[in-house]
Short mmCIF file of C-alpha atoms and ligand atoms in Angstrom, two decimals:
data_model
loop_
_atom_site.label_atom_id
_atom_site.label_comp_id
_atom_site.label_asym_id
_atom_site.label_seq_id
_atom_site.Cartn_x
_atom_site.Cartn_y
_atom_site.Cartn_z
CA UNK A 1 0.00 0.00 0.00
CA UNK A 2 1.27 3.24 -1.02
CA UNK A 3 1.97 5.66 2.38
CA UNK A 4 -0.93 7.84 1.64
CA UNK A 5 -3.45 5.63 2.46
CA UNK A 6 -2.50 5.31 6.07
CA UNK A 7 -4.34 6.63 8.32
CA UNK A 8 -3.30 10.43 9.81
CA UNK A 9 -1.90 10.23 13.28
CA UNK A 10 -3.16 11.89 15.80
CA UNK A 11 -2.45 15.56 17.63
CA UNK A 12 1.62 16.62 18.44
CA UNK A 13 3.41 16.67 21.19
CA UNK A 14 5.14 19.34 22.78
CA UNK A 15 8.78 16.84 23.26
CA UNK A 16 8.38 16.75 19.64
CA UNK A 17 8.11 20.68 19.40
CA UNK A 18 11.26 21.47 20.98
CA UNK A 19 13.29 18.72 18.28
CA UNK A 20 11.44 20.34 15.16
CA UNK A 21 12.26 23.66 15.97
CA UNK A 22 15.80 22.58 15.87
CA UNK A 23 15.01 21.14 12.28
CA UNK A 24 13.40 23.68 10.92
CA UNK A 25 16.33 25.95 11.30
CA UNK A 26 18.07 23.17 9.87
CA UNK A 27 16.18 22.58 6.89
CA UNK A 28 15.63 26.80 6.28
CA UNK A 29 19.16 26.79 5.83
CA UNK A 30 21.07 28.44 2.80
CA UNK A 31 23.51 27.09 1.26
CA UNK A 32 25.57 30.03 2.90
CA UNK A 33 25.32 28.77 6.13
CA UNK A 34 25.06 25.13 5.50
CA UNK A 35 27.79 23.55 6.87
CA UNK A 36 27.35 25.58 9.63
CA UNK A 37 24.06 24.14 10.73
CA UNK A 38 23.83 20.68 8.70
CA UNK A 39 24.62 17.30 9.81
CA UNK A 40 28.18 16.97 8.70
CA UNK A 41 28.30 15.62 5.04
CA UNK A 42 31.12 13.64 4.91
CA UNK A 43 34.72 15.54 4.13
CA UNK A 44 35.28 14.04 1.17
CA UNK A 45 32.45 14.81 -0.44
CA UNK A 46 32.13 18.47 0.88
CA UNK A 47 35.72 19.38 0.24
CA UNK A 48 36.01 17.77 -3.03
CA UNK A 49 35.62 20.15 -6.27
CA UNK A 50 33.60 18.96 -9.44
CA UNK A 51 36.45 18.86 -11.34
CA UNK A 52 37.12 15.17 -10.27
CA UNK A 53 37.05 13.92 -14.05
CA UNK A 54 37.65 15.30 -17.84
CA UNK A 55 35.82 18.75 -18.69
CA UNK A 56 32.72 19.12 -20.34
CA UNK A 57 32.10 21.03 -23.17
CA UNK A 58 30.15 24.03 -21.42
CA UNK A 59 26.65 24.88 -23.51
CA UNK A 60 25.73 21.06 -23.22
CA UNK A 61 21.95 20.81 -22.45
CA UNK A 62 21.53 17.99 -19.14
CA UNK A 63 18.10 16.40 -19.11
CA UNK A 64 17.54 14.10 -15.24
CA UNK A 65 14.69 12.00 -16.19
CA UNK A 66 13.32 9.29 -13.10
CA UNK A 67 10.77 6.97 -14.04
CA UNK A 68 9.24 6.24 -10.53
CA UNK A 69 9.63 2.88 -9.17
CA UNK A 70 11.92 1.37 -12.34
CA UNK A 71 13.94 -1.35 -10.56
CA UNK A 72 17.14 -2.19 -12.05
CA UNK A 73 16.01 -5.52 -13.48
CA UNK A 74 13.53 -4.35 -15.25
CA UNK A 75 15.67 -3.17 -17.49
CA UNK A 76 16.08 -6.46 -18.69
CA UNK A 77 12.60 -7.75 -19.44
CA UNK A 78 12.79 -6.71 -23.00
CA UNK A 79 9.69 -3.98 -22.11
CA UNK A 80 11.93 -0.45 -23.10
CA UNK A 81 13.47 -1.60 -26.62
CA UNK A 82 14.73 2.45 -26.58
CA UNK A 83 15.92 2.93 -22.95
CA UNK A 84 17.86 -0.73 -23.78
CA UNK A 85 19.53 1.51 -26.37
CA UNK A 86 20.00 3.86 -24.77
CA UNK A 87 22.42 2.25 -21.75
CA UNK A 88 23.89 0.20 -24.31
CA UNK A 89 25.47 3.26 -26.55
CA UNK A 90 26.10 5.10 -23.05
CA UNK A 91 26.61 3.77 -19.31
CA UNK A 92 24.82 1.29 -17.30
CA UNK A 93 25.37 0.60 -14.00
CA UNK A 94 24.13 -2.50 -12.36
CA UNK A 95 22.31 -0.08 -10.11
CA UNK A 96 22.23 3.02 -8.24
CA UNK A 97 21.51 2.07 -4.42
CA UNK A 98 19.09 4.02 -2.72
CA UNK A 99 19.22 5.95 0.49
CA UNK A 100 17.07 4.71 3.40
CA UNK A 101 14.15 5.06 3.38
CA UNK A 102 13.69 3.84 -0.28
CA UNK A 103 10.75 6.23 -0.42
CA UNK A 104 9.69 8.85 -3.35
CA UNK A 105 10.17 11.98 -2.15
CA UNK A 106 13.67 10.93 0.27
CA UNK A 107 15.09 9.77 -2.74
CA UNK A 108 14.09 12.08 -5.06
CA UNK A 109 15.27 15.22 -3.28
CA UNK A 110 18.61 13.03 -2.30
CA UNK A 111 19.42 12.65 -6.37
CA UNK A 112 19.09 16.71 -6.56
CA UNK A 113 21.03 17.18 -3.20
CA UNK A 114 23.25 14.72 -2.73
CA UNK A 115 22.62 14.49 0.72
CA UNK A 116 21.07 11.62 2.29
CA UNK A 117 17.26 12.26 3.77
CA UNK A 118 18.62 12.28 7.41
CA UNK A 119 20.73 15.39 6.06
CA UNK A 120 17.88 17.05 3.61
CA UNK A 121 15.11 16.81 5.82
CA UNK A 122 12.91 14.96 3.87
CA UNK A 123 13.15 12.23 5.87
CA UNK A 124 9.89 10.43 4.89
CA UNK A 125 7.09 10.98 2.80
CA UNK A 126 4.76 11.16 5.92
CA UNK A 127 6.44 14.26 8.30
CA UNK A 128 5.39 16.14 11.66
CA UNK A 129 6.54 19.13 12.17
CA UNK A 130 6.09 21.37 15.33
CA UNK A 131 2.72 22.40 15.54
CA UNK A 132 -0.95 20.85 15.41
CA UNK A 133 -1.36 20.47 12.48
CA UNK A 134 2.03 21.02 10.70
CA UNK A 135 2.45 18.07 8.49
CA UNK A 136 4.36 17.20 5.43
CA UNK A 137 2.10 15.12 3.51
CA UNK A 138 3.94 14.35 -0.25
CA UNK A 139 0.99 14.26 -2.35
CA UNK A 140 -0.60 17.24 -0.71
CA UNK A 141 1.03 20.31 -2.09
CA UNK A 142 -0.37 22.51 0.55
CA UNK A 143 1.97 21.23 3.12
CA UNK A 144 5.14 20.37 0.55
CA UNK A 145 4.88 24.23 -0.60
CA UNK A 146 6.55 25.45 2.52
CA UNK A 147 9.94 26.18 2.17
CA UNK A 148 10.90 25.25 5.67
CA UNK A 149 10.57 21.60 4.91
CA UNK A 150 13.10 21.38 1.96
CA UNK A 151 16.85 21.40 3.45
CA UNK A 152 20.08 22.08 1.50
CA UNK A 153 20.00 23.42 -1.97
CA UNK A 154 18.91 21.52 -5.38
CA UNK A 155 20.55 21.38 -8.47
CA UNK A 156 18.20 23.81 -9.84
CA UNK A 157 18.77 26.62 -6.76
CA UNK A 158 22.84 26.03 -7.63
CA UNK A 159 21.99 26.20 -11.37
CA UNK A 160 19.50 29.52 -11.11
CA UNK A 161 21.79 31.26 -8.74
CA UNK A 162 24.75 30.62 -10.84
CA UNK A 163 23.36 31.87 -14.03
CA UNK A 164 21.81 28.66 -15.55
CA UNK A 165 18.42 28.50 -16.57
CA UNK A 166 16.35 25.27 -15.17
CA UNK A 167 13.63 23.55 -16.27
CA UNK A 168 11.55 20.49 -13.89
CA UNK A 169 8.20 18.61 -16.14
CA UNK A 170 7.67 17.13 -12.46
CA UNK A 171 10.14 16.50 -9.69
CA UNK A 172 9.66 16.24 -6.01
CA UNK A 173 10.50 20.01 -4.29
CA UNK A 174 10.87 21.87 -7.66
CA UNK A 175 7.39 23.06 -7.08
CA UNK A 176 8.33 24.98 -4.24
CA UNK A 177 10.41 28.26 -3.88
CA UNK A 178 13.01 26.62 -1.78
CA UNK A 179 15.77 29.21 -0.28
CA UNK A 180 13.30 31.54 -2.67
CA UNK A 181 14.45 30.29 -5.48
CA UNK A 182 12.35 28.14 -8.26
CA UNK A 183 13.41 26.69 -11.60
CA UNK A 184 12.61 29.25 -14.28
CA UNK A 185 10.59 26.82 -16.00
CA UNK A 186 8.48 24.04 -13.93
CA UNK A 187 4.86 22.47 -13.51
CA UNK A 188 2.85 21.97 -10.59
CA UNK A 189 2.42 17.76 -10.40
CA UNK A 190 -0.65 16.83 -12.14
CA UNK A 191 -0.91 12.68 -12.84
CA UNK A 192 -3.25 13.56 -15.47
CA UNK A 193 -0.85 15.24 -17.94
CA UNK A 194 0.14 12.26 -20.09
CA UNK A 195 3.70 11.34 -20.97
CA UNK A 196 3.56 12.28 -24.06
CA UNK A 197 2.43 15.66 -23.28
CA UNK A 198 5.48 15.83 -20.38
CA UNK A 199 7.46 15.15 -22.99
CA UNK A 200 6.40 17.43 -25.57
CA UNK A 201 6.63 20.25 -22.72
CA UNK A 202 10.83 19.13 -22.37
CA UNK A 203 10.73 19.66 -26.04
CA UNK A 204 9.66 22.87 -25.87
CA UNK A 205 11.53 24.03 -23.38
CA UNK A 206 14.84 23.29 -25.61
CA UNK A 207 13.59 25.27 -28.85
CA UNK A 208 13.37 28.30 -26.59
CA UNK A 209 15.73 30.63 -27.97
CA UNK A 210 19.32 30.34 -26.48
CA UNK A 211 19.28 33.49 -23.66
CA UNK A 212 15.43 31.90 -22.56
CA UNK A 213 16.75 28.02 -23.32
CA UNK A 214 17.50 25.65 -19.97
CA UNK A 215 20.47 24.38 -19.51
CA UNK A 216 19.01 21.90 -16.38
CA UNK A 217 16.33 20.28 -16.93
CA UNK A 218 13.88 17.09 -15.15
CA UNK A 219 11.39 14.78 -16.76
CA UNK A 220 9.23 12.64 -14.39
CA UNK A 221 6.94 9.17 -14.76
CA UNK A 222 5.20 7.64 -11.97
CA UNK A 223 3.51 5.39 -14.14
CA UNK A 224 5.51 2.15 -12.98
CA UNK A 225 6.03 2.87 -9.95
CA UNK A 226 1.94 3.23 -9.68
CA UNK A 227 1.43 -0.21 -11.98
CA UNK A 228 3.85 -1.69 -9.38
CA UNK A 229 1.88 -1.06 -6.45
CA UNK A 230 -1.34 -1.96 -7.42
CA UNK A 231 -0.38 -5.36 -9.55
CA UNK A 232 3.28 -6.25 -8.04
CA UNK A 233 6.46 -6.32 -10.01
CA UNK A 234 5.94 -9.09 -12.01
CA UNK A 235 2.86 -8.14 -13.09
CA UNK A 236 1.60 -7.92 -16.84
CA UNK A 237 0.55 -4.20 -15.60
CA UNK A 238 4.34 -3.30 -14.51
CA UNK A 239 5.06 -4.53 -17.89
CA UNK A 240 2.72 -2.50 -19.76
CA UNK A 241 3.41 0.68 -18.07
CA UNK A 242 7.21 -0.13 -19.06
CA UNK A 243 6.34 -0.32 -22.56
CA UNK A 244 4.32 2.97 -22.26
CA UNK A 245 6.72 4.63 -20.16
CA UNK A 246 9.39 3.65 -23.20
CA UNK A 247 7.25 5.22 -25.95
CA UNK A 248 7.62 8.01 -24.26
CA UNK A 249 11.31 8.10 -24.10
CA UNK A 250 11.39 7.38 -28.07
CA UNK A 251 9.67 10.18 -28.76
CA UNK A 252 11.59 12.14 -26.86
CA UNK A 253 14.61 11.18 -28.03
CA UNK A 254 13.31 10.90 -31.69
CA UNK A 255 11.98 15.03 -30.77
CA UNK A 256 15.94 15.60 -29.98
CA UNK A 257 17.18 14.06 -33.35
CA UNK A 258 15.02 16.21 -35.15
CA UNK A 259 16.46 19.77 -33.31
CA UNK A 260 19.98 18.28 -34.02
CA UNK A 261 20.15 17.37 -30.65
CA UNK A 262 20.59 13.75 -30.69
CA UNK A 263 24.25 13.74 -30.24
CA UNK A 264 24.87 17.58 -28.20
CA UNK A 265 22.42 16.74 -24.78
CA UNK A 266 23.27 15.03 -21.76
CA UNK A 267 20.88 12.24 -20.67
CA UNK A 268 20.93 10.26 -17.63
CA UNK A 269 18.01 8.28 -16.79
CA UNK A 270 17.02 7.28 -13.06
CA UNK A 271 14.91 5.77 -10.69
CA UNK A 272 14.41 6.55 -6.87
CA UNK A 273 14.01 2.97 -5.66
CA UNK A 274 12.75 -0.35 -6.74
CA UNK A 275 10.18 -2.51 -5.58
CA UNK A 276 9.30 -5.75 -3.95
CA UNK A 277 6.04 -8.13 -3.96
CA UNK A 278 4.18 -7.59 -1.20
CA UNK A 279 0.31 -8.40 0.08
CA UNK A 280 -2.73 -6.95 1.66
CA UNK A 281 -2.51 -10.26 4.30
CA UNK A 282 1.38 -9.87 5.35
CA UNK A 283 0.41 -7.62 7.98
CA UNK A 284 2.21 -6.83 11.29
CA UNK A 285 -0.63 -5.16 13.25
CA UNK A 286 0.69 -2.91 15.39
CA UNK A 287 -2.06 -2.52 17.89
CA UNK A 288 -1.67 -5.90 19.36
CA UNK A 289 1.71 -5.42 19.79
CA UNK A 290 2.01 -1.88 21.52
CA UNK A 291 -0.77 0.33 23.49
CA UNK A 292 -1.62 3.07 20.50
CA UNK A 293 -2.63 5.11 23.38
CA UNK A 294 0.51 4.75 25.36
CA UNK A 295 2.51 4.95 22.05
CA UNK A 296 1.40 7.56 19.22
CA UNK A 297 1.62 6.05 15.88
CA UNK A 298 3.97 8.95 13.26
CA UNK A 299 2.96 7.04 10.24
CA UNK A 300 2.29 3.23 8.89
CA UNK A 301 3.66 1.45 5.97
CA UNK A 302 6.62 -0.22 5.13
CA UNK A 303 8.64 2.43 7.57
CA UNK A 304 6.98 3.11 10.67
CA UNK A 305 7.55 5.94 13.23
CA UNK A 306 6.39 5.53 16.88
CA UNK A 307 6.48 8.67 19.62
CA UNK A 308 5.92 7.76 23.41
CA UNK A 309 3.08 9.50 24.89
CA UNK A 310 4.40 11.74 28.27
CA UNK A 311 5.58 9.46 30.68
CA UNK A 312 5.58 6.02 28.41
CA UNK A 313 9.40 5.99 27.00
CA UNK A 314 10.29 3.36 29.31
CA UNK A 315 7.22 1.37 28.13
CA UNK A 316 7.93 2.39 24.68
CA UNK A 317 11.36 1.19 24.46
CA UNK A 318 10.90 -1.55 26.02
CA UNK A 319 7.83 -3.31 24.27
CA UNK A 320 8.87 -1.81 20.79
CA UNK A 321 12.49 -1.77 20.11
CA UNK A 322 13.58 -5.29 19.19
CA UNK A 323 13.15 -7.69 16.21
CA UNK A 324 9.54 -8.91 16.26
CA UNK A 325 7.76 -11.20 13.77
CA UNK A 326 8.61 -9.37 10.56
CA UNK A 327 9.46 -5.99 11.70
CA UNK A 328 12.84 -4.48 13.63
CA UNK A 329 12.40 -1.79 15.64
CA UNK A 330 15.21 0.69 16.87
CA UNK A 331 15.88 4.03 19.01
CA UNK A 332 15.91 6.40 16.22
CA UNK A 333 19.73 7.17 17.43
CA UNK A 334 20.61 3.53 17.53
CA UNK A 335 19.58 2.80 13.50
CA UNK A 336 22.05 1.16 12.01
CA UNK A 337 24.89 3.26 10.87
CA UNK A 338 24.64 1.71 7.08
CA UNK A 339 20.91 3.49 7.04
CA UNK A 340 22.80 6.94 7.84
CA UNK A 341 19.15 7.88 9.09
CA UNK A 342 19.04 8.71 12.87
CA UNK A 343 20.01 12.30 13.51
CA UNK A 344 17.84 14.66 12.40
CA UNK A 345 14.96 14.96 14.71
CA UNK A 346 12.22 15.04 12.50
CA UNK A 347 12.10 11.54 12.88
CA UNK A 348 10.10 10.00 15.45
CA UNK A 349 11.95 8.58 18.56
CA UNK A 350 11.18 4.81 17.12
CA UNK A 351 11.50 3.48 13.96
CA UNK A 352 10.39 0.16 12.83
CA UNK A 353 11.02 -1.48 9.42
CA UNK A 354 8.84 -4.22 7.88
CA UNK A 355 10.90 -7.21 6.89
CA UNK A 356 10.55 -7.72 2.57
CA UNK A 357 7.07 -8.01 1.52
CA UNK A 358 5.81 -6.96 4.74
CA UNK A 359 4.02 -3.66 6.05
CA UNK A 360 3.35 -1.91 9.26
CA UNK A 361 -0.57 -1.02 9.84
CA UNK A 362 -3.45 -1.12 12.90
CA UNK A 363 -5.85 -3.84 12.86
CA UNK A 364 -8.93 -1.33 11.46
CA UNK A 365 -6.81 -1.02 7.93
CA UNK A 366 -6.78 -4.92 8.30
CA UNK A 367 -10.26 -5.34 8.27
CA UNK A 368 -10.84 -2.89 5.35
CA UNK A 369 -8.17 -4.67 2.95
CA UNK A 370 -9.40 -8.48 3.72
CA UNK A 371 -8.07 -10.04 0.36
CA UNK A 372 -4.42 -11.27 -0.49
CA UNK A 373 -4.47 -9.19 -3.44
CA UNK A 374 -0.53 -9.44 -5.20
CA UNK A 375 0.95 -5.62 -4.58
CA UNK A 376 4.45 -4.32 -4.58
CA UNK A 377 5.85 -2.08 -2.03
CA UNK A 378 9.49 -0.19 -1.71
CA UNK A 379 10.85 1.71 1.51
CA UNK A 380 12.74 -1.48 2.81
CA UNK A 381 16.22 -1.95 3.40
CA UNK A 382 18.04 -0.29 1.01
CA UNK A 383 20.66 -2.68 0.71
CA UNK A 384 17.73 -5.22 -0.40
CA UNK A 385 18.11 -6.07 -4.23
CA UNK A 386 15.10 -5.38 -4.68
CA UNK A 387 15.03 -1.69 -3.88
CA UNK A 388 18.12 -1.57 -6.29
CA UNK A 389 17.37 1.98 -8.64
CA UNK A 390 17.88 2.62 -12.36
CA UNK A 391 21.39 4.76 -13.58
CA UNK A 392 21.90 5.17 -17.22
CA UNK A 393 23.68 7.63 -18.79
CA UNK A 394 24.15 8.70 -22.41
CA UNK A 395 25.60 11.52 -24.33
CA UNK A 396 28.53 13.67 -25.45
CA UNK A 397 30.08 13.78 -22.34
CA UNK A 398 29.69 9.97 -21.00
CA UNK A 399 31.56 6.86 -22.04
CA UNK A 400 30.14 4.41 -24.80
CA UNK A 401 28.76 1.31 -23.84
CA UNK A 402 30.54 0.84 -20.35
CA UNK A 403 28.68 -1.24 -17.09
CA UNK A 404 30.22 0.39 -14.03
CA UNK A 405 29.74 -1.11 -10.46
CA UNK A 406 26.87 -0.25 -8.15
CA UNK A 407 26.59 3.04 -6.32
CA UNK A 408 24.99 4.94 -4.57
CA UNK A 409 22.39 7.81 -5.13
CA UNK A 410 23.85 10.25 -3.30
CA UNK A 411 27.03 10.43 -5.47
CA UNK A 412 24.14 11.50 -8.65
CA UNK A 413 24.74 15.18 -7.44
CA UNK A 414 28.40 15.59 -7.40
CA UNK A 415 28.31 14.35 -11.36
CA UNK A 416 25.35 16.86 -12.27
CA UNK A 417 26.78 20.01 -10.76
CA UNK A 418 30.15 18.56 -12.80
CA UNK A 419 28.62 18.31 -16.27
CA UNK A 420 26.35 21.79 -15.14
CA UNK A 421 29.47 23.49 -14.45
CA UNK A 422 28.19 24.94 -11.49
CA UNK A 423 29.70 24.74 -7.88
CA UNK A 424 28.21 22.00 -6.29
CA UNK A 425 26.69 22.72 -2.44
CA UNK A 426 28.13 20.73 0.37
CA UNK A 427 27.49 16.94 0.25
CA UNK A 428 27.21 13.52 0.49
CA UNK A 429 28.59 12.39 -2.66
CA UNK A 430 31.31 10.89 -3.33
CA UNK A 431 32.89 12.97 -6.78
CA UNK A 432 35.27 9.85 -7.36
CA UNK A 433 32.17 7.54 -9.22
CA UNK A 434 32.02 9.86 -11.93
CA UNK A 435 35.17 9.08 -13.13
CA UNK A 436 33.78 5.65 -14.08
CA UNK A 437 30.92 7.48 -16.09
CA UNK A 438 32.33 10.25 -17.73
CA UNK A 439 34.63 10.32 -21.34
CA UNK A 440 37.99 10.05 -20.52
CA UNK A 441 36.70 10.27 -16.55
CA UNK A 442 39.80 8.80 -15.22
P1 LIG B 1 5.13 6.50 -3.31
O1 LIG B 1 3.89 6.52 -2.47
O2 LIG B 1 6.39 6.62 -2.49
O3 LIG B 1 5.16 5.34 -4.20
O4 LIG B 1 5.10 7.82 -4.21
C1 LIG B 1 4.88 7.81 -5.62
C2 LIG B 1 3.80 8.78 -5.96
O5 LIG B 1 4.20 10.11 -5.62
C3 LIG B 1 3.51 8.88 -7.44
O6 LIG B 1 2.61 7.88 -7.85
C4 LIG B 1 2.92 10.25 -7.60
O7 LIG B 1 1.52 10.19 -7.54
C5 LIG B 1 3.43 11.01 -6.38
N1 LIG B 1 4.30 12.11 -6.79
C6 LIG B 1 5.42 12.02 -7.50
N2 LIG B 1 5.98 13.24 -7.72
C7 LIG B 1 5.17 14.12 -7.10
C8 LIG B 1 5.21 15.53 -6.95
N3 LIG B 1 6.19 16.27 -7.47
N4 LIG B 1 4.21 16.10 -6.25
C9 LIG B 1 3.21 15.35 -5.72
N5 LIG B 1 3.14 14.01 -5.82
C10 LIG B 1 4.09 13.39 -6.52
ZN1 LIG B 2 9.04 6.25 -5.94
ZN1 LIG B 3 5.88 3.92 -4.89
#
């Protein structure tokens, strides 16, 4: 089940209060005074320039385009004849790992960041904030519009504020003015605009004459990613909405050969996470596990977050965190260090993960969704194979028909601010994997 159809929880807390306010100074942060107030990226990454591999020629156009949901494999069902193509004239890499959570809008705003969610502050789809009713809900742009929740700076803030025009059909955050700034070109998200049409709108954008042209832009599909959910991963749905989502990418790269673009843009093609069969009757129900009024439930799903009531840590801690029957639980300080999740205090004091093909809900969601109905779900372990994410690159500046290692999504930034030319923002990246993408990288 996707996150949004959990169930809201319930009024804040003041102990919760006092953490957010800390956050939301963290996440209102320029990039001025960002590594004055951010979790530490690590020094290699911050102190490292973008000049890590071979230069760029400097006018090339750099399209980011994530199909939702695409998990590595997929790749190889024969289902996206042009995207095949694509990776095999360009670079492939066995797959780009996600950060933890492997949730949309974490790993979405961690390609465009390079930080990991713990560090950007969008540390789940589902957020509270510090007031009654000051939520981050991801498909509910009245709450994702405020500035406050989007920490360190996109691609398209360092693009815009270094002179480069950007562009986003669709992209987690680029809807929002964050640190004031907005691409110069972008759409609110509307599922009803078909690919074809998101396309077209890319298209567009690049016949603009050259002082109103982009130089950055996104292109977004959710339409896999969607088909997953409802019909699992190896359904004939998943496969159809591959098919479609690859039309969509021939006739945008067919609309780039015609503008004499085919061989003077920068592609790379993305996804934020995989996906993993899952079903409506593998269920841990948290309510007969833990008091719900002792212990307030943050949000369900595959990722769980759990905030004692006053008084009930000690009974929180001690009937939550520990491995039960298809779910771990932890301190949110004690996470395991490979999650790098843990430190920013916008996530509640307990988090519990659903073993593979498992999620976290009450026992009234239960009753409502009776029938083992096949479904896929994604937010699990990001070391799982199955959350494993889409990388392929193709283009002037990228190597011809190279396979490259696994890595991870947070080094995505550190090679876009490279071929943008722009000074990237402190981060988690780590500028070395480039040089296994790039021409004459290293
Ligand atoms: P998830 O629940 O993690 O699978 O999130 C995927 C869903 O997020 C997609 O099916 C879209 O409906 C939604 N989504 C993706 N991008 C945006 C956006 N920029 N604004 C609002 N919703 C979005
Ligand atoms: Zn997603
Ligand atoms: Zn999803």
């Amino acid at each position: 089940m996707p996150t949004a159809r959990f169930l809201p929880a319930p009024a804040l807390r003041l102990i919760l209060f006092v953490c957010l306010c800390l956050t939301a100074a963290c996440a209102t942060r320029g990039p001025a005074t960002e590594s004055a107030t951010a979790p530490a990226p690590t020094a290699a990454a911050s102190s490292a320039s973008a000049n890590a591999a071979a230069p760029v020629p400097a006018e090339l156009p750099l399209l980011l385009v994530s199909i939702d949901g695409f998990r590595t494999d997929y790749l190889d069902r024969g289902k996206t004849p042009r995207l095949a193509a694509l990776a095999a004239g360009g670079v492939r890499a066995d797959a780009l790992r996600p950060s933890f959570p492997s949730l949309t809008f974490p790993n979405h705003y961690t390609l465009v960041t390079g930080l990991y969610p713990d560090h950007h502050g969008i540390v789940h789809n589902r957020i509270e904030g510090d007031g009654e009713n000051d939520r981050f809900v991801y498909n509910d742009a009245s709450t994702t519009a405020d500035a406050r929740w989007w920490g360190g700076e996109p691609i398209w803030v360092g693009a815009e504020r270094q002179g480069l025009r950007s562009a986003t059909m669709f992209w987690p955050g680029s809807d929002t003015a964050i640190a004031g700034v907005r691409p110069s070109y972008w759409k609110p998200f509307d599922r009803n605009v078909t690919p074809e049409q998101r396309v077209d709108t890319v298209l567009g954008w690049l016949d603009l004459p050259p002082d109103q042209r982009p130089r950055f832009l996104t292109l977004y599909f959710e339409h896999v990613d969607r088909a997953g959910h409802d019909h699992g991963p190896s359904s004939p749905e998943v496969n159809n909405a591959l098919t479609e989502v690859d039309a969509a990418l021939g006739r945008l790269l067919d609309g780039l050969a015609a503008r004499g673009l085919g061989n003077a843009i920068n592609l790379l093609v993305v996804s934020d996470h995989g996906l993993t069969a899952a079903s409506s009757t593998r269920v841990v129900v948290v309510d007969d596990i833990v008091n719900l009024k002792r212990v307030r439930a943050v949000n369900y799903g595959v990722v769980a977050g759990f905030a004692p009531e006053p008084g009930q840590q000690a009974y929180a801690y001690k009937t939550l965190v520990k491995r039960h029957d298809h779910m771990r639980c932890w301190r949110r300080t004690q996470m395991p260090a490979r999650f790098h999740y843990g430190s920013n205090p916008r996530i509640p004091p307990i988090v519990c993960l659903a073993d593979p093909g498992w999620i976290i809900a009450r026992s009234d969601w239960v009753k409502e969704h009776p029938h083992d109905s096949p479904r896929g779900e994604h937010g699990y372990d990001n070391d799982l194979p199955e959350m494993r994410a889409l990388f392929v690159a193709s283009g002037p500046s990228f190597r011809h028909g190279a396979r490259v290692p696994e890595f991870d999504n947070v080094d995505v930034y550190p090679l876009l601010a490279h071929l943008l030319h722009i000074r990237p923002a402190p981060n988690d990246g780590n500028p070395k994997t480039m040089r296994g993408i790039l021409r004459d990288g290293g």
